[in-house]
Coordinates of C-alpha atoms and ligand atoms in Angstrom, one line a residue:
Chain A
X26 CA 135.8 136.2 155.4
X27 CA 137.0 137.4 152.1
X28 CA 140.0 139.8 152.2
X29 CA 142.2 141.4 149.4
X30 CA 144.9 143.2 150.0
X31 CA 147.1 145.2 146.9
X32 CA 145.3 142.3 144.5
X33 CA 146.6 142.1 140.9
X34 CA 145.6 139.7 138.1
X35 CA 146.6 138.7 134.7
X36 CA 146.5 136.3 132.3
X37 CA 149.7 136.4 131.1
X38 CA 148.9 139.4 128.7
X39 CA 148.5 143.0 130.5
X40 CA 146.9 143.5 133.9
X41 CA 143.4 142.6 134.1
X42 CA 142.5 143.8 137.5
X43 CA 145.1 146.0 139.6
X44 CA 145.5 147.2 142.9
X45 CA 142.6 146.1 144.6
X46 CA 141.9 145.7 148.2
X47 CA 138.7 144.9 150.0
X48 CA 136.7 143.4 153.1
X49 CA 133.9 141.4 152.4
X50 CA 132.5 141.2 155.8
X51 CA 130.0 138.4 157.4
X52 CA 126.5 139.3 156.3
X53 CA 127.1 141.6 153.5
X54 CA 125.0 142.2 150.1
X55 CA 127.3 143.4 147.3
X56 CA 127.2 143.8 144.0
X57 CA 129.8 143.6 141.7
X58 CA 129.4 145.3 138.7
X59 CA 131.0 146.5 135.0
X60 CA 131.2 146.0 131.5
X61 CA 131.7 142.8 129.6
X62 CA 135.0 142.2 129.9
X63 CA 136.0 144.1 132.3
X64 CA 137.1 140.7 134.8
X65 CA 134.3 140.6 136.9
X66 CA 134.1 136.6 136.4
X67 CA 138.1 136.5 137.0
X68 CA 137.5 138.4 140.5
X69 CA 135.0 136.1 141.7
X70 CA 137.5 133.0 140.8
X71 CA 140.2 135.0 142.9
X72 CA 137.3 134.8 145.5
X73 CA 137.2 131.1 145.9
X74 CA 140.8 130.6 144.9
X75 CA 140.3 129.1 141.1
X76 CA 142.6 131.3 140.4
X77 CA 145.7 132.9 142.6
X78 CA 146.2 136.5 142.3
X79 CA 149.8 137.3 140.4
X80 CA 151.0 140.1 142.9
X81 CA 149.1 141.2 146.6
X82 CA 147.6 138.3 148.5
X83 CA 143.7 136.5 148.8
X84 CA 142.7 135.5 152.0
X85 CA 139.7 133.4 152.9
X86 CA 138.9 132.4 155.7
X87 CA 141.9 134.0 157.0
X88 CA 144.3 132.1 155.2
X89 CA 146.4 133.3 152.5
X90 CA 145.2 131.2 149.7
X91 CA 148.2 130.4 148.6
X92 CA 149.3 128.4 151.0
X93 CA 146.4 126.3 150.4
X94 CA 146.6 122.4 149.7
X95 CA 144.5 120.7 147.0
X96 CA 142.5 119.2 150.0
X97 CA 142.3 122.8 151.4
X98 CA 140.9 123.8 148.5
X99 CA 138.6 121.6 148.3
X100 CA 137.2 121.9 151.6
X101 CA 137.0 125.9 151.1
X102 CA 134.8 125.1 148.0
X103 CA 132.4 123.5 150.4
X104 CA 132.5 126.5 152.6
X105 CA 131.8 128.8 149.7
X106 CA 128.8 128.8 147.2
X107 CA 129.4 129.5 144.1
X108 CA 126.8 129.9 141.2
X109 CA 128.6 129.4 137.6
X110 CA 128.1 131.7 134.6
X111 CA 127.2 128.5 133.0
X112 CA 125.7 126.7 135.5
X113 CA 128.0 123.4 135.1
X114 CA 126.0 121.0 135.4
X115 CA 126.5 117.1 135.4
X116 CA 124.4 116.4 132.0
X117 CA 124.3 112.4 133.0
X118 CA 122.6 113.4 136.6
X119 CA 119.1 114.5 137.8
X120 CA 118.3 117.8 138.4
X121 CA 118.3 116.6 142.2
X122 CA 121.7 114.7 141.9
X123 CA 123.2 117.9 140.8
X124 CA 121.7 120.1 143.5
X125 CA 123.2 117.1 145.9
X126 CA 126.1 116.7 144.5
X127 CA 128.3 118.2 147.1
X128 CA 126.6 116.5 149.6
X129 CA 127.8 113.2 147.6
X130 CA 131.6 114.2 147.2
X131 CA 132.1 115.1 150.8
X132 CA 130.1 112.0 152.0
X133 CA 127.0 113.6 153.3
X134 CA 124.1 112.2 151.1
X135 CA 122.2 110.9 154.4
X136 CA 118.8 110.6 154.9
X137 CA 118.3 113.4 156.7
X138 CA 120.4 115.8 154.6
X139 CA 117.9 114.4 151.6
X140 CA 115.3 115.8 153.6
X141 CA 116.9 118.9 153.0
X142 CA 117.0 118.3 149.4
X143 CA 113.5 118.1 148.9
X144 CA 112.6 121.0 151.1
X145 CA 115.7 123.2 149.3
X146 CA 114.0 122.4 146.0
X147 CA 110.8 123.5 147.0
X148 CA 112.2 126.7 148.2
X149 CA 113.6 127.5 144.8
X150 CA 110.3 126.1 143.0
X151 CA 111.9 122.4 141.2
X152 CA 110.5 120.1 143.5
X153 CA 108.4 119.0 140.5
X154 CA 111.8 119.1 138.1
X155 CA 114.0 117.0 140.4
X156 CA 114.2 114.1 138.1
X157 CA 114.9 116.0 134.9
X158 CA 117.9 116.0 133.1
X159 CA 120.3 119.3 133.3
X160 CA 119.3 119.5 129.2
X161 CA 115.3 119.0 129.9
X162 CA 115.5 122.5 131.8
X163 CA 115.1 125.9 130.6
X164 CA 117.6 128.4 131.6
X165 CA 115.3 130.7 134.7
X166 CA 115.3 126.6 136.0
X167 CA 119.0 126.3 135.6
X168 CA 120.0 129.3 137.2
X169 CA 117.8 127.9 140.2
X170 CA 118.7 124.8 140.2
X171 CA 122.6 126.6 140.5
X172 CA 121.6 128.5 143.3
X173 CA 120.2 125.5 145.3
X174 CA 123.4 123.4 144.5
X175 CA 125.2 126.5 145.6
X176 CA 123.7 126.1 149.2
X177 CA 123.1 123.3 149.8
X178 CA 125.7 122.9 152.0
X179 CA 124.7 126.0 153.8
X180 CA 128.2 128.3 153.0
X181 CA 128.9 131.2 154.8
X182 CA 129.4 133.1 151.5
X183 CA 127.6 132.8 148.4
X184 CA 129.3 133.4 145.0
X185 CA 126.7 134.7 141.8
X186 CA 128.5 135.2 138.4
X187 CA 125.6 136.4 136.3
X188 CA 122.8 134.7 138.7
X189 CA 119.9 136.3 136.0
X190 CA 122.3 136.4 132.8
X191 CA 119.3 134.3 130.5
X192 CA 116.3 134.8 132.3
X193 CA 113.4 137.1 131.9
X194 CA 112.5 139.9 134.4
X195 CA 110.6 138.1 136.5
X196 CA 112.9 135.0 137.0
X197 CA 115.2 137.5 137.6
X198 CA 113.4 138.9 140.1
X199 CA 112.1 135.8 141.8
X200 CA 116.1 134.9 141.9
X201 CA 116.6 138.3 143.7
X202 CA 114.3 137.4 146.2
X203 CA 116.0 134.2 146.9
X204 CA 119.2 135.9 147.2
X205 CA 118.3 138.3 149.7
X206 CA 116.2 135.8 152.0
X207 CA 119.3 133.8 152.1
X208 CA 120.9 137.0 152.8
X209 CA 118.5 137.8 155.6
X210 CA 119.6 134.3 156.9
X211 CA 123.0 136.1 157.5
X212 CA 125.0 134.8 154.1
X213 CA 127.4 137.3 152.9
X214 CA 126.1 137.9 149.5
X215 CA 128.6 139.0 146.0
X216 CA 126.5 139.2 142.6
X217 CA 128.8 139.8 139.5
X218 CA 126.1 141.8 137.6
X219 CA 125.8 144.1 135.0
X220 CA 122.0 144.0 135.2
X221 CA 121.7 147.7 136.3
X222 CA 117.7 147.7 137.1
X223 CA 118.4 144.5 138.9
X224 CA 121.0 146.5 140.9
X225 CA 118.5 149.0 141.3
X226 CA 115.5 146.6 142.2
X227 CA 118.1 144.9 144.9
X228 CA 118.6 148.1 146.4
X229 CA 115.2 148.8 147.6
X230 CA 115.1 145.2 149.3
X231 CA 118.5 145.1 151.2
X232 CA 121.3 147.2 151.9
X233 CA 123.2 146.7 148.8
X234 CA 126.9 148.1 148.3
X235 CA 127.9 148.1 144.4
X236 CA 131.6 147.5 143.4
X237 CA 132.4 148.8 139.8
X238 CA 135.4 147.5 137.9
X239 CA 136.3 150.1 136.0
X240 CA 140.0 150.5 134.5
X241 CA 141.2 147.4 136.0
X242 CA 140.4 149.2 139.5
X243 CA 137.9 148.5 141.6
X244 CA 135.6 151.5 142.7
X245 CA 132.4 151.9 145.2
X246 CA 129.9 153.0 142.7
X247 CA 128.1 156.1 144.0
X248 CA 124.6 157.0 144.7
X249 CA 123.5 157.3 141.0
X250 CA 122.8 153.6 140.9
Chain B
X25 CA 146.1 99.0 166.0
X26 CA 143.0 97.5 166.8
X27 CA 141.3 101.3 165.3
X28 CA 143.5 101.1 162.7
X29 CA 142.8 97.8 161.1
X30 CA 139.0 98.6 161.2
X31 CA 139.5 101.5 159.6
X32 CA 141.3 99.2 157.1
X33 CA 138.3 96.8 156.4
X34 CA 136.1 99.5 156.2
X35 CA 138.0 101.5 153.8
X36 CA 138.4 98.3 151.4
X37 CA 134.7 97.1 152.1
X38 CA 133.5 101.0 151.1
X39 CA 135.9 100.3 148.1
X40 CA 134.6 97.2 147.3
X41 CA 131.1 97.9 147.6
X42 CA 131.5 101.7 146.6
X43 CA 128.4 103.7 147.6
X44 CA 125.9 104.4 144.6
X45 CA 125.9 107.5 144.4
X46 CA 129.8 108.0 144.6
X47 CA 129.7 105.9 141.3
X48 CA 127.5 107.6 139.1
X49 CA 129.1 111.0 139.7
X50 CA 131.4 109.4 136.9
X51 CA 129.2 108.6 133.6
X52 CA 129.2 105.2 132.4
X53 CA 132.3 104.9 130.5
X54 CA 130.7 102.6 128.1
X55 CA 133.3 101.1 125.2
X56 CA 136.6 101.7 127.4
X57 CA 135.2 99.6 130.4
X58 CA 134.0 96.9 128.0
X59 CA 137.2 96.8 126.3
X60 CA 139.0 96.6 129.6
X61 CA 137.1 93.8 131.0
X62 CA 137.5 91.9 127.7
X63 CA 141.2 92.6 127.6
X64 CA 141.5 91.2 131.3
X65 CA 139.5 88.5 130.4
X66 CA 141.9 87.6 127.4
X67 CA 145.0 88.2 129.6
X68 CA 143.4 86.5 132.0
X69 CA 142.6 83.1 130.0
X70 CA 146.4 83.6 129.1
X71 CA 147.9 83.5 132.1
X72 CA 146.2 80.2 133.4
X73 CA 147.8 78.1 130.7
X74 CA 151.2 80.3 130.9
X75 CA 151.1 79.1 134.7
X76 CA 150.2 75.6 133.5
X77 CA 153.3 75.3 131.3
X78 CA 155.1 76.7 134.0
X79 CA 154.0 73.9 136.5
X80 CA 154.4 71.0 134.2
X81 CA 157.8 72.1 133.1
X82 CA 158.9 72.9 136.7
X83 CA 157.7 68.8 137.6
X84 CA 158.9 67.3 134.9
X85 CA 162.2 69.4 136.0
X86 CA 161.8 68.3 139.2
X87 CA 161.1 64.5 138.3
X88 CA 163.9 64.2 135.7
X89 CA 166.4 66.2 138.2
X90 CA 165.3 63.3 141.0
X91 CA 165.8 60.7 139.0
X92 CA 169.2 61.8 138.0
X93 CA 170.5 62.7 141.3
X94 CA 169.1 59.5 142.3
X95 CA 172.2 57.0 141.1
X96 CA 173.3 55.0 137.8
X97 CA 173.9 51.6 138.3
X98 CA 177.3 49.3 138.2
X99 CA 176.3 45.8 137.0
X100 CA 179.2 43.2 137.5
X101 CA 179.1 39.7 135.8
X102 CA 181.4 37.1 136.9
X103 CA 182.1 34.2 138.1
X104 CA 180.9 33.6 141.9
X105 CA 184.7 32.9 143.3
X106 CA 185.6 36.1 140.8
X107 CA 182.9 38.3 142.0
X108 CA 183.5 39.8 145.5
X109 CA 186.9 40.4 144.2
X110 CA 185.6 42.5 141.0
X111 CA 183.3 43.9 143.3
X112 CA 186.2 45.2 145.6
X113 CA 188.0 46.7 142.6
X114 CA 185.3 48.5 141.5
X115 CA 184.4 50.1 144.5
X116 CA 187.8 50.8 145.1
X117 CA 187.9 52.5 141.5
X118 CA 184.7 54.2 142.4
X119 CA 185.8 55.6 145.6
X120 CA 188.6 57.7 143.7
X121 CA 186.5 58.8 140.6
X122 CA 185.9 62.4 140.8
X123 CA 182.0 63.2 140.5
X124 CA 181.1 60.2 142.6
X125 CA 179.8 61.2 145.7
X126 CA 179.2 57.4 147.2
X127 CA 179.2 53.7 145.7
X128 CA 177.4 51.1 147.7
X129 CA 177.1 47.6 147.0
X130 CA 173.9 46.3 147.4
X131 CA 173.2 43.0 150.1
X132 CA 171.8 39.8 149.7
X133 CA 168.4 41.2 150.9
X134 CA 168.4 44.0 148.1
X135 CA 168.7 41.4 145.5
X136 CA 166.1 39.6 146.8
X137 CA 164.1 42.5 146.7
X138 CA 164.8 43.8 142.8
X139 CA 164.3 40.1 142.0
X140 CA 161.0 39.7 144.0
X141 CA 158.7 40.7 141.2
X142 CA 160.2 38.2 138.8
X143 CA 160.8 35.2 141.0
X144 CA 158.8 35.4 143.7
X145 CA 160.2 36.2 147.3
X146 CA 161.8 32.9 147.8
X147 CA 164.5 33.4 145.6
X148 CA 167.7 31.7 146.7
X149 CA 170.3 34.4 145.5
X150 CA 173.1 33.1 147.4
X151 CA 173.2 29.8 144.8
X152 CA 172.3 31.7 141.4
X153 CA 174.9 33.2 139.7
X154 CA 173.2 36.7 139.7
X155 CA 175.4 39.7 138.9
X156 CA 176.8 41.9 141.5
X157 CA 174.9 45.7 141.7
X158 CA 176.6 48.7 142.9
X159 CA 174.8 51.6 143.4
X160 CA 176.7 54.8 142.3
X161 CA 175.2 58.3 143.4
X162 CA 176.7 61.5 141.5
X163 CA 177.7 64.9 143.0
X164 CA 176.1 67.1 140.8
X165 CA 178.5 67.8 138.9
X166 CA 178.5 64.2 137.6
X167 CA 181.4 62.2 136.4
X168 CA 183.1 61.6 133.3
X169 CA 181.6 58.3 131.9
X170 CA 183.3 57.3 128.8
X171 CA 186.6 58.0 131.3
X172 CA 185.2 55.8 133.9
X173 CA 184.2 53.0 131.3
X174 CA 187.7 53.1 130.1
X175 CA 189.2 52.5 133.5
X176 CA 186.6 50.1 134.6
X177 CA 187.3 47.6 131.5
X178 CA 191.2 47.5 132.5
X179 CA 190.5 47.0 135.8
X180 CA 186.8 45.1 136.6
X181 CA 186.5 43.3 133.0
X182 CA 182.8 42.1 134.2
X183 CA 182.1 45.9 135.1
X184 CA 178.9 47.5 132.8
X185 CA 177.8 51.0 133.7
X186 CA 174.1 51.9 133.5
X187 CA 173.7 55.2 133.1
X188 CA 170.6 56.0 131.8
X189 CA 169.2 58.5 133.3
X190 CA 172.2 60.7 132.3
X191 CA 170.9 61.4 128.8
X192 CA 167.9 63.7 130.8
X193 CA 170.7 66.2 131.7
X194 CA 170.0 68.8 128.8
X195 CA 166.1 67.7 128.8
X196 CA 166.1 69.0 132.9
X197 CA 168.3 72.1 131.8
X198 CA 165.8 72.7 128.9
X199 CA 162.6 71.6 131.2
X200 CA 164.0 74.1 133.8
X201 CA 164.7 76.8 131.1
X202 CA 160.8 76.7 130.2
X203 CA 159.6 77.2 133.8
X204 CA 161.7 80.2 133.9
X205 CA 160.2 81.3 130.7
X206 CA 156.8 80.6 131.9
X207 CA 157.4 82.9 135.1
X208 CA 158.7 85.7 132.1
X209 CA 155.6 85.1 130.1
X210 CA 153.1 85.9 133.4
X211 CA 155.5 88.9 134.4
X212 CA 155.2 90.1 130.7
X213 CA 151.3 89.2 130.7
X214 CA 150.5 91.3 134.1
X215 CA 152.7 94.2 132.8
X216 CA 150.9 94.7 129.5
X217 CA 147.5 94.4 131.0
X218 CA 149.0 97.3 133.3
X219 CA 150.0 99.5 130.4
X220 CA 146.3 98.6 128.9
X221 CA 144.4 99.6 132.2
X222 CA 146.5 102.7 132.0
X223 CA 145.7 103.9 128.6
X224 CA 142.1 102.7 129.0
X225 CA 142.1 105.1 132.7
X226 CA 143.9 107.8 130.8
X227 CA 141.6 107.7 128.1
X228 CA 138.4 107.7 130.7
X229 CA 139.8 110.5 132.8
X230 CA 140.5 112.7 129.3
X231 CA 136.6 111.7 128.6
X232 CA 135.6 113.2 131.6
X233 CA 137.9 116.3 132.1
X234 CA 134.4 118.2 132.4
X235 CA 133.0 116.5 135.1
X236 CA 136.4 116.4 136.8
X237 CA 136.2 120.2 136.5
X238 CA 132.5 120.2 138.4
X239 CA 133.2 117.9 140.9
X240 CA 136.4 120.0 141.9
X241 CA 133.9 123.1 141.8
X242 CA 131.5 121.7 144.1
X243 CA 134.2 120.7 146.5
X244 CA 135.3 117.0 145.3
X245 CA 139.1 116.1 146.9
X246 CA 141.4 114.5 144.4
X247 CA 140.9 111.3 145.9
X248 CA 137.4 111.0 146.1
X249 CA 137.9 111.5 142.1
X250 CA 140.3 109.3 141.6
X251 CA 138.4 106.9 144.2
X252 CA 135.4 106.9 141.6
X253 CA 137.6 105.9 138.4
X254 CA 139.9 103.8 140.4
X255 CA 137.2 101.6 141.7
X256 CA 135.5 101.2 138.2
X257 CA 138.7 100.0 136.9
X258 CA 139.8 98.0 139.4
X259 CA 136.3 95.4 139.6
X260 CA 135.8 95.8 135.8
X261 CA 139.9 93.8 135.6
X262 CA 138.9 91.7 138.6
X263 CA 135.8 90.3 137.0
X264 CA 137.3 90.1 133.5
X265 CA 140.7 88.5 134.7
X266 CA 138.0 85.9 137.0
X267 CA 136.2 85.1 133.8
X268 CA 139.2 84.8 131.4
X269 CA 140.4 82.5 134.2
X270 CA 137.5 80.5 134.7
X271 CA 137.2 79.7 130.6
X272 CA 141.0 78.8 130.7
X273 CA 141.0 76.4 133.8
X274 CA 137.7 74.8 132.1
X275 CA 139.7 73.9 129.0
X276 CA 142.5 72.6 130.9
X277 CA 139.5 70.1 132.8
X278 CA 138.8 68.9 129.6
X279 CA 142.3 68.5 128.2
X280 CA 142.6 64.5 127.8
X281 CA 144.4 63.6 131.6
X282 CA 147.8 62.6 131.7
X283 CA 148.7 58.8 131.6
X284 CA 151.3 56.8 133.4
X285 CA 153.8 57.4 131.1
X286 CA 152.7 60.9 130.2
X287 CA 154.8 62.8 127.5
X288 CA 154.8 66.6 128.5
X289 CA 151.4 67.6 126.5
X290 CA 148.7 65.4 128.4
X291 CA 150.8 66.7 131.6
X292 CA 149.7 70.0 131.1
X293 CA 147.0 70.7 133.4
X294 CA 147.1 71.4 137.3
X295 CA 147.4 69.0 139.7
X296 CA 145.9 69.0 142.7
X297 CA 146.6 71.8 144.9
X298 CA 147.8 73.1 141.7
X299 CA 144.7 74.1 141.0
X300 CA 144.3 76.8 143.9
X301 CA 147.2 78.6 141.9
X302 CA 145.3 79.9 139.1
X303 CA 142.9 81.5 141.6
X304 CA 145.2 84.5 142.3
X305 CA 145.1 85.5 138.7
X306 CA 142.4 87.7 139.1
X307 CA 143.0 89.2 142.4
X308 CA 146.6 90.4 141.2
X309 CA 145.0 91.5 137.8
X310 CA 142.8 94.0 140.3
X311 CA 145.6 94.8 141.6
X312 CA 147.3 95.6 138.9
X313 CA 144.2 97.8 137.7
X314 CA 143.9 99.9 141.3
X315 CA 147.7 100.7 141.0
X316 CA 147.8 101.7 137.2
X317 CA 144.5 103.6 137.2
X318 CA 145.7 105.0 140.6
X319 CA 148.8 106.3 139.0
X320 CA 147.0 107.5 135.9
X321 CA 144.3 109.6 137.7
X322 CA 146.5 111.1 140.6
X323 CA 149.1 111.9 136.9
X324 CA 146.3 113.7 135.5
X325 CA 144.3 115.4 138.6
X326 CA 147.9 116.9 139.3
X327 CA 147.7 118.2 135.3
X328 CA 144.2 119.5 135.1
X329 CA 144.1 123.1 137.0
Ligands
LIG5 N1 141.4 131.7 130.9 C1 141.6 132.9 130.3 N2 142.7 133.1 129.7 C2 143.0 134.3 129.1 N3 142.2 135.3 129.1 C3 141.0 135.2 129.8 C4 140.7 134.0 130.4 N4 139.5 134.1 131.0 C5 139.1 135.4 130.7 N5 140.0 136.0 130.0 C6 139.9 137.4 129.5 O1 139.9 138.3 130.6 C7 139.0 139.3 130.4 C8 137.9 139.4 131.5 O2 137.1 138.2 131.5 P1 136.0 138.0 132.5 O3 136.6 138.0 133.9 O4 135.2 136.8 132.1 O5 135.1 139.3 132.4 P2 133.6 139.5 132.7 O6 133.1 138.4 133.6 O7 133.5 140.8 133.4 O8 132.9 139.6 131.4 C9 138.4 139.1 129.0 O9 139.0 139.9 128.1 C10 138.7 137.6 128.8 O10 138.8 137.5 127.4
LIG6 MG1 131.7 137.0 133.3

């Protein structure tokens, strides 16, 4: 699904990341995890090809993402779900247009896909919100509302930079809980957390492994989390 | 070819009619979409009385040109036993001028004819002493006519050349000269409303680099992007250059119409199937728009990572 092999990154400065090779297989949970900083954003970009790694080669679905066309790329981004840091919202749209809004730019906003709308939206609690605006919503509502454009069109892999980043506990828990239903659907699952009792919560839900970036390597964290 | 061609209609219809939702993935681009429909409304009103200069130069061209090429006239006065003998020395002369293509006496029955609307058709030219006429067409070139003048009063003493028309020579080149401006002017006109649709799309797409960034992250192929900006553009010029045009071809109904012996001003409207012309101002103003805006956003799609 998601395979590096030798991986290094930088920004033009030093290395940021070096050396690193993994497997995400189909149906996985992982966390990603280390301190601010450390490139955890910049390895989930390498993930979905925003970025290309500078030495070792990405490979999603197989193919090496550099040989990938803009229109490649663009059809891998439907493919993978990816939940922002920020959110990124449209700020002119509905809470519901965003959520939709792949479904628009690939030419999918049917009827029956807006069936799915409303029922995604009720899954993550916003059927009430869908006709606010992205700045009428506070952020456990945001991060939702994220999480529901990330799936809507039902990717194999879902992407979570920070899913719980500016909510309270609880959101963060009720996010959880999305994340591993969606999980127990058979998504493979990467969080880029450094929520460590959200780690630990996860862990005694689903069979969680946790990645650690830690001097630019990446490292299976042991049992101690 | 068949499956091609419908894919063709339905491509432009989906262009033309866009789908909602396709459109407001771009915000309303407010002030520059204004600006652009005005512009191709001025530009618009522009060309229509650009292509109605052009028009009434090219007939009055075309007119003038005729009636030059047409002939001058050779008028002999003489006595009747004098006269078909002047009239063979003439043609003779003629016949060796260089820039006359032909010289033709006219009959009895032409005569009659030119002389109709005086004297009635009864006229009895064999016993009048009328003059002679010849009629003298030019290559176009033309011929010398102070030379032929000079050789005609040695030869054919009751020879006077009518040559009228010929003073229209420069007025046809200059005529000519201002339709070819005219086409200039419209050339100039669609090429600046170009360069305006492209700063006003560059402008637009540098608005928005934000949502261009979120539409690429959830999955949104260049084109569909450049589709949504593209399309804006495109129908804001078409409807502006279609308003700018109607305004300009109203003003040209009420321009006073021209008279019988109209001078170039009250000539310068359309006339009749003349009037379809202005009609493809706006369509090639929306062209103009989908190729410059087309340019501009695949230019800056390919610049934003
Ligand atoms: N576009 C960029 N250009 C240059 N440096 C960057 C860029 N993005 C991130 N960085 C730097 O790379 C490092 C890792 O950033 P990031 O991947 O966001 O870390 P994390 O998500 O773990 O906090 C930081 O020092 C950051 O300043
Ligand atoms: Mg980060």
């Amino acid at each position: 699904m998601i395979e590096f092999e030798n991986v290094a990154y930088s920004y033009g400065g030093g290395e940021l990341l070096s050396d690193i090779s993994l497997k995400l297989s189909p149906g996985s949970f992982h966390f990603l995890t280390g301190p601010s900083g450390s490139g955890k954003t910049t390895f989930l970009k390498l993930c979905y090809g925003a970025l290309l790694p500078t030495s070792g080669q990405v490979r999603l679905f197989d193919r090496d993402v550099r040989s990938f066309t803009r229109d490649d790329m663009a059809m891998t981004r439907r493919r993978v779900g990816v939940v922002h840091q920020d959110c990124q919202f449209l700020d002119h749209l509905t809470l519901a247009d965003n959520v939709a809004l792949s479904l628009t730019v690939s030419g999918r906003d049917h009827f029956d896909e807006m069936a799915n709308l409303s029922e995604l939206l009720n899954w993550v609690g916003l059927k009430s919100r869908a006709n606010a605006l992205p700045a009428e919503l506070s952020g456990g509502e945001r991060q939702r509302a994220a999480l529901a454009r990330a799936i809507i069109m039902s990717p194999d892999v879902i992407l979570a930079d920070e899913p719980t980043g500016n909510v309270d506990w609880e959101m963060s828990q009720r996010l959880l809980t999305l994340l591993v239903e969606l999980n127990k659907m058979g998504k493979t699952i990467l969080i880029a957390s450094h929520d460590l009792a959200l780690i630990r919560s996860a862990k005694s839900q689903v069979q969680a492994r946790v990645l650690r970036i830690s001097n630019r390597r990446l490292q299976l964290a042991g049992a101690d989390l | 070819m068949k499956i091609k061609r419908i894919q063709l209609t339905t491509t432009v219809r989906n262009f033309i009619l866009g789908d909602a939702q396709a459109d407001r993935v771009v915000p309303p681009t407010g002030f520059t979409a204004q600006l652009t429909m005005f512009s191709a409304a001025a530009m618009g009103f522009l060309a229509v009385f650009t292509l109605a200069m052009s028009l009434a130069s090219g007939r009055l061209a075309d007119r003038w040109g005729a009636e030059l090429a047409r002939s001058s006239t050779l008028r002999i006065s003489a006595p009747p036993d004098q006269l078909p003998a002047q009239t063979t020395a003439a043609l003779r002369l003629l016949e060796t001028t260089p820039g006359v293509a032909s010289a033709r006496a006219l009959s009895e029955d032409e005569h009659r004819a030119l002389l109709a609307p005086w004297f009635g058709p009864d006229v009895p030219v064999d016993t009048l002493p009328i003059p002679q006429l010849i009629e003298i067409i030019e290559t176009s070139a033309g011929y010398d006519s102070a030379g032929l003048r000079l050789r005609l009063s040695a030869e054919v003493p009751g020879a006077v050349l009518d040559d009228h028309t010929r003073w229209r020579r420069p007025l046809v080149r200059a005529a000519t000269r201002l339709r070819t401006l005219g086409w200039v002017s419209i050339l100039l006109i669609a090429t600046v409303t170009g360069a305006m649709i492209t700063l006003a799309a560059h402008a637009a797409l540098a608005a928005n680099a934000q949502v261009i960034a979120v539409l690429r992250l959830v999955g949104a192929r260049d084109a569909y992007i450049a589709n949504a900006f593209v399309r804006r553009f495109t129908l804001r010029a078409g409807i502006g250059a279609f308003i700018g045009t109607a305004v300009g071809m109203l003003a040209l109904l009420i321009l006073p119409s021209a008279q019988a012996d109209g001078g170039f001003l009250t000539g310068l409207g359309f006339q009749g199937a003349h009037w379809l012309w202005p009609l493809i101002i706006p369509p090639i103003a929306a062209l103009v728009a989908f190729f410059s805006t087309r340019a501009a956003a695949r230019k800056t799609l390919r610049n934003l990572v």
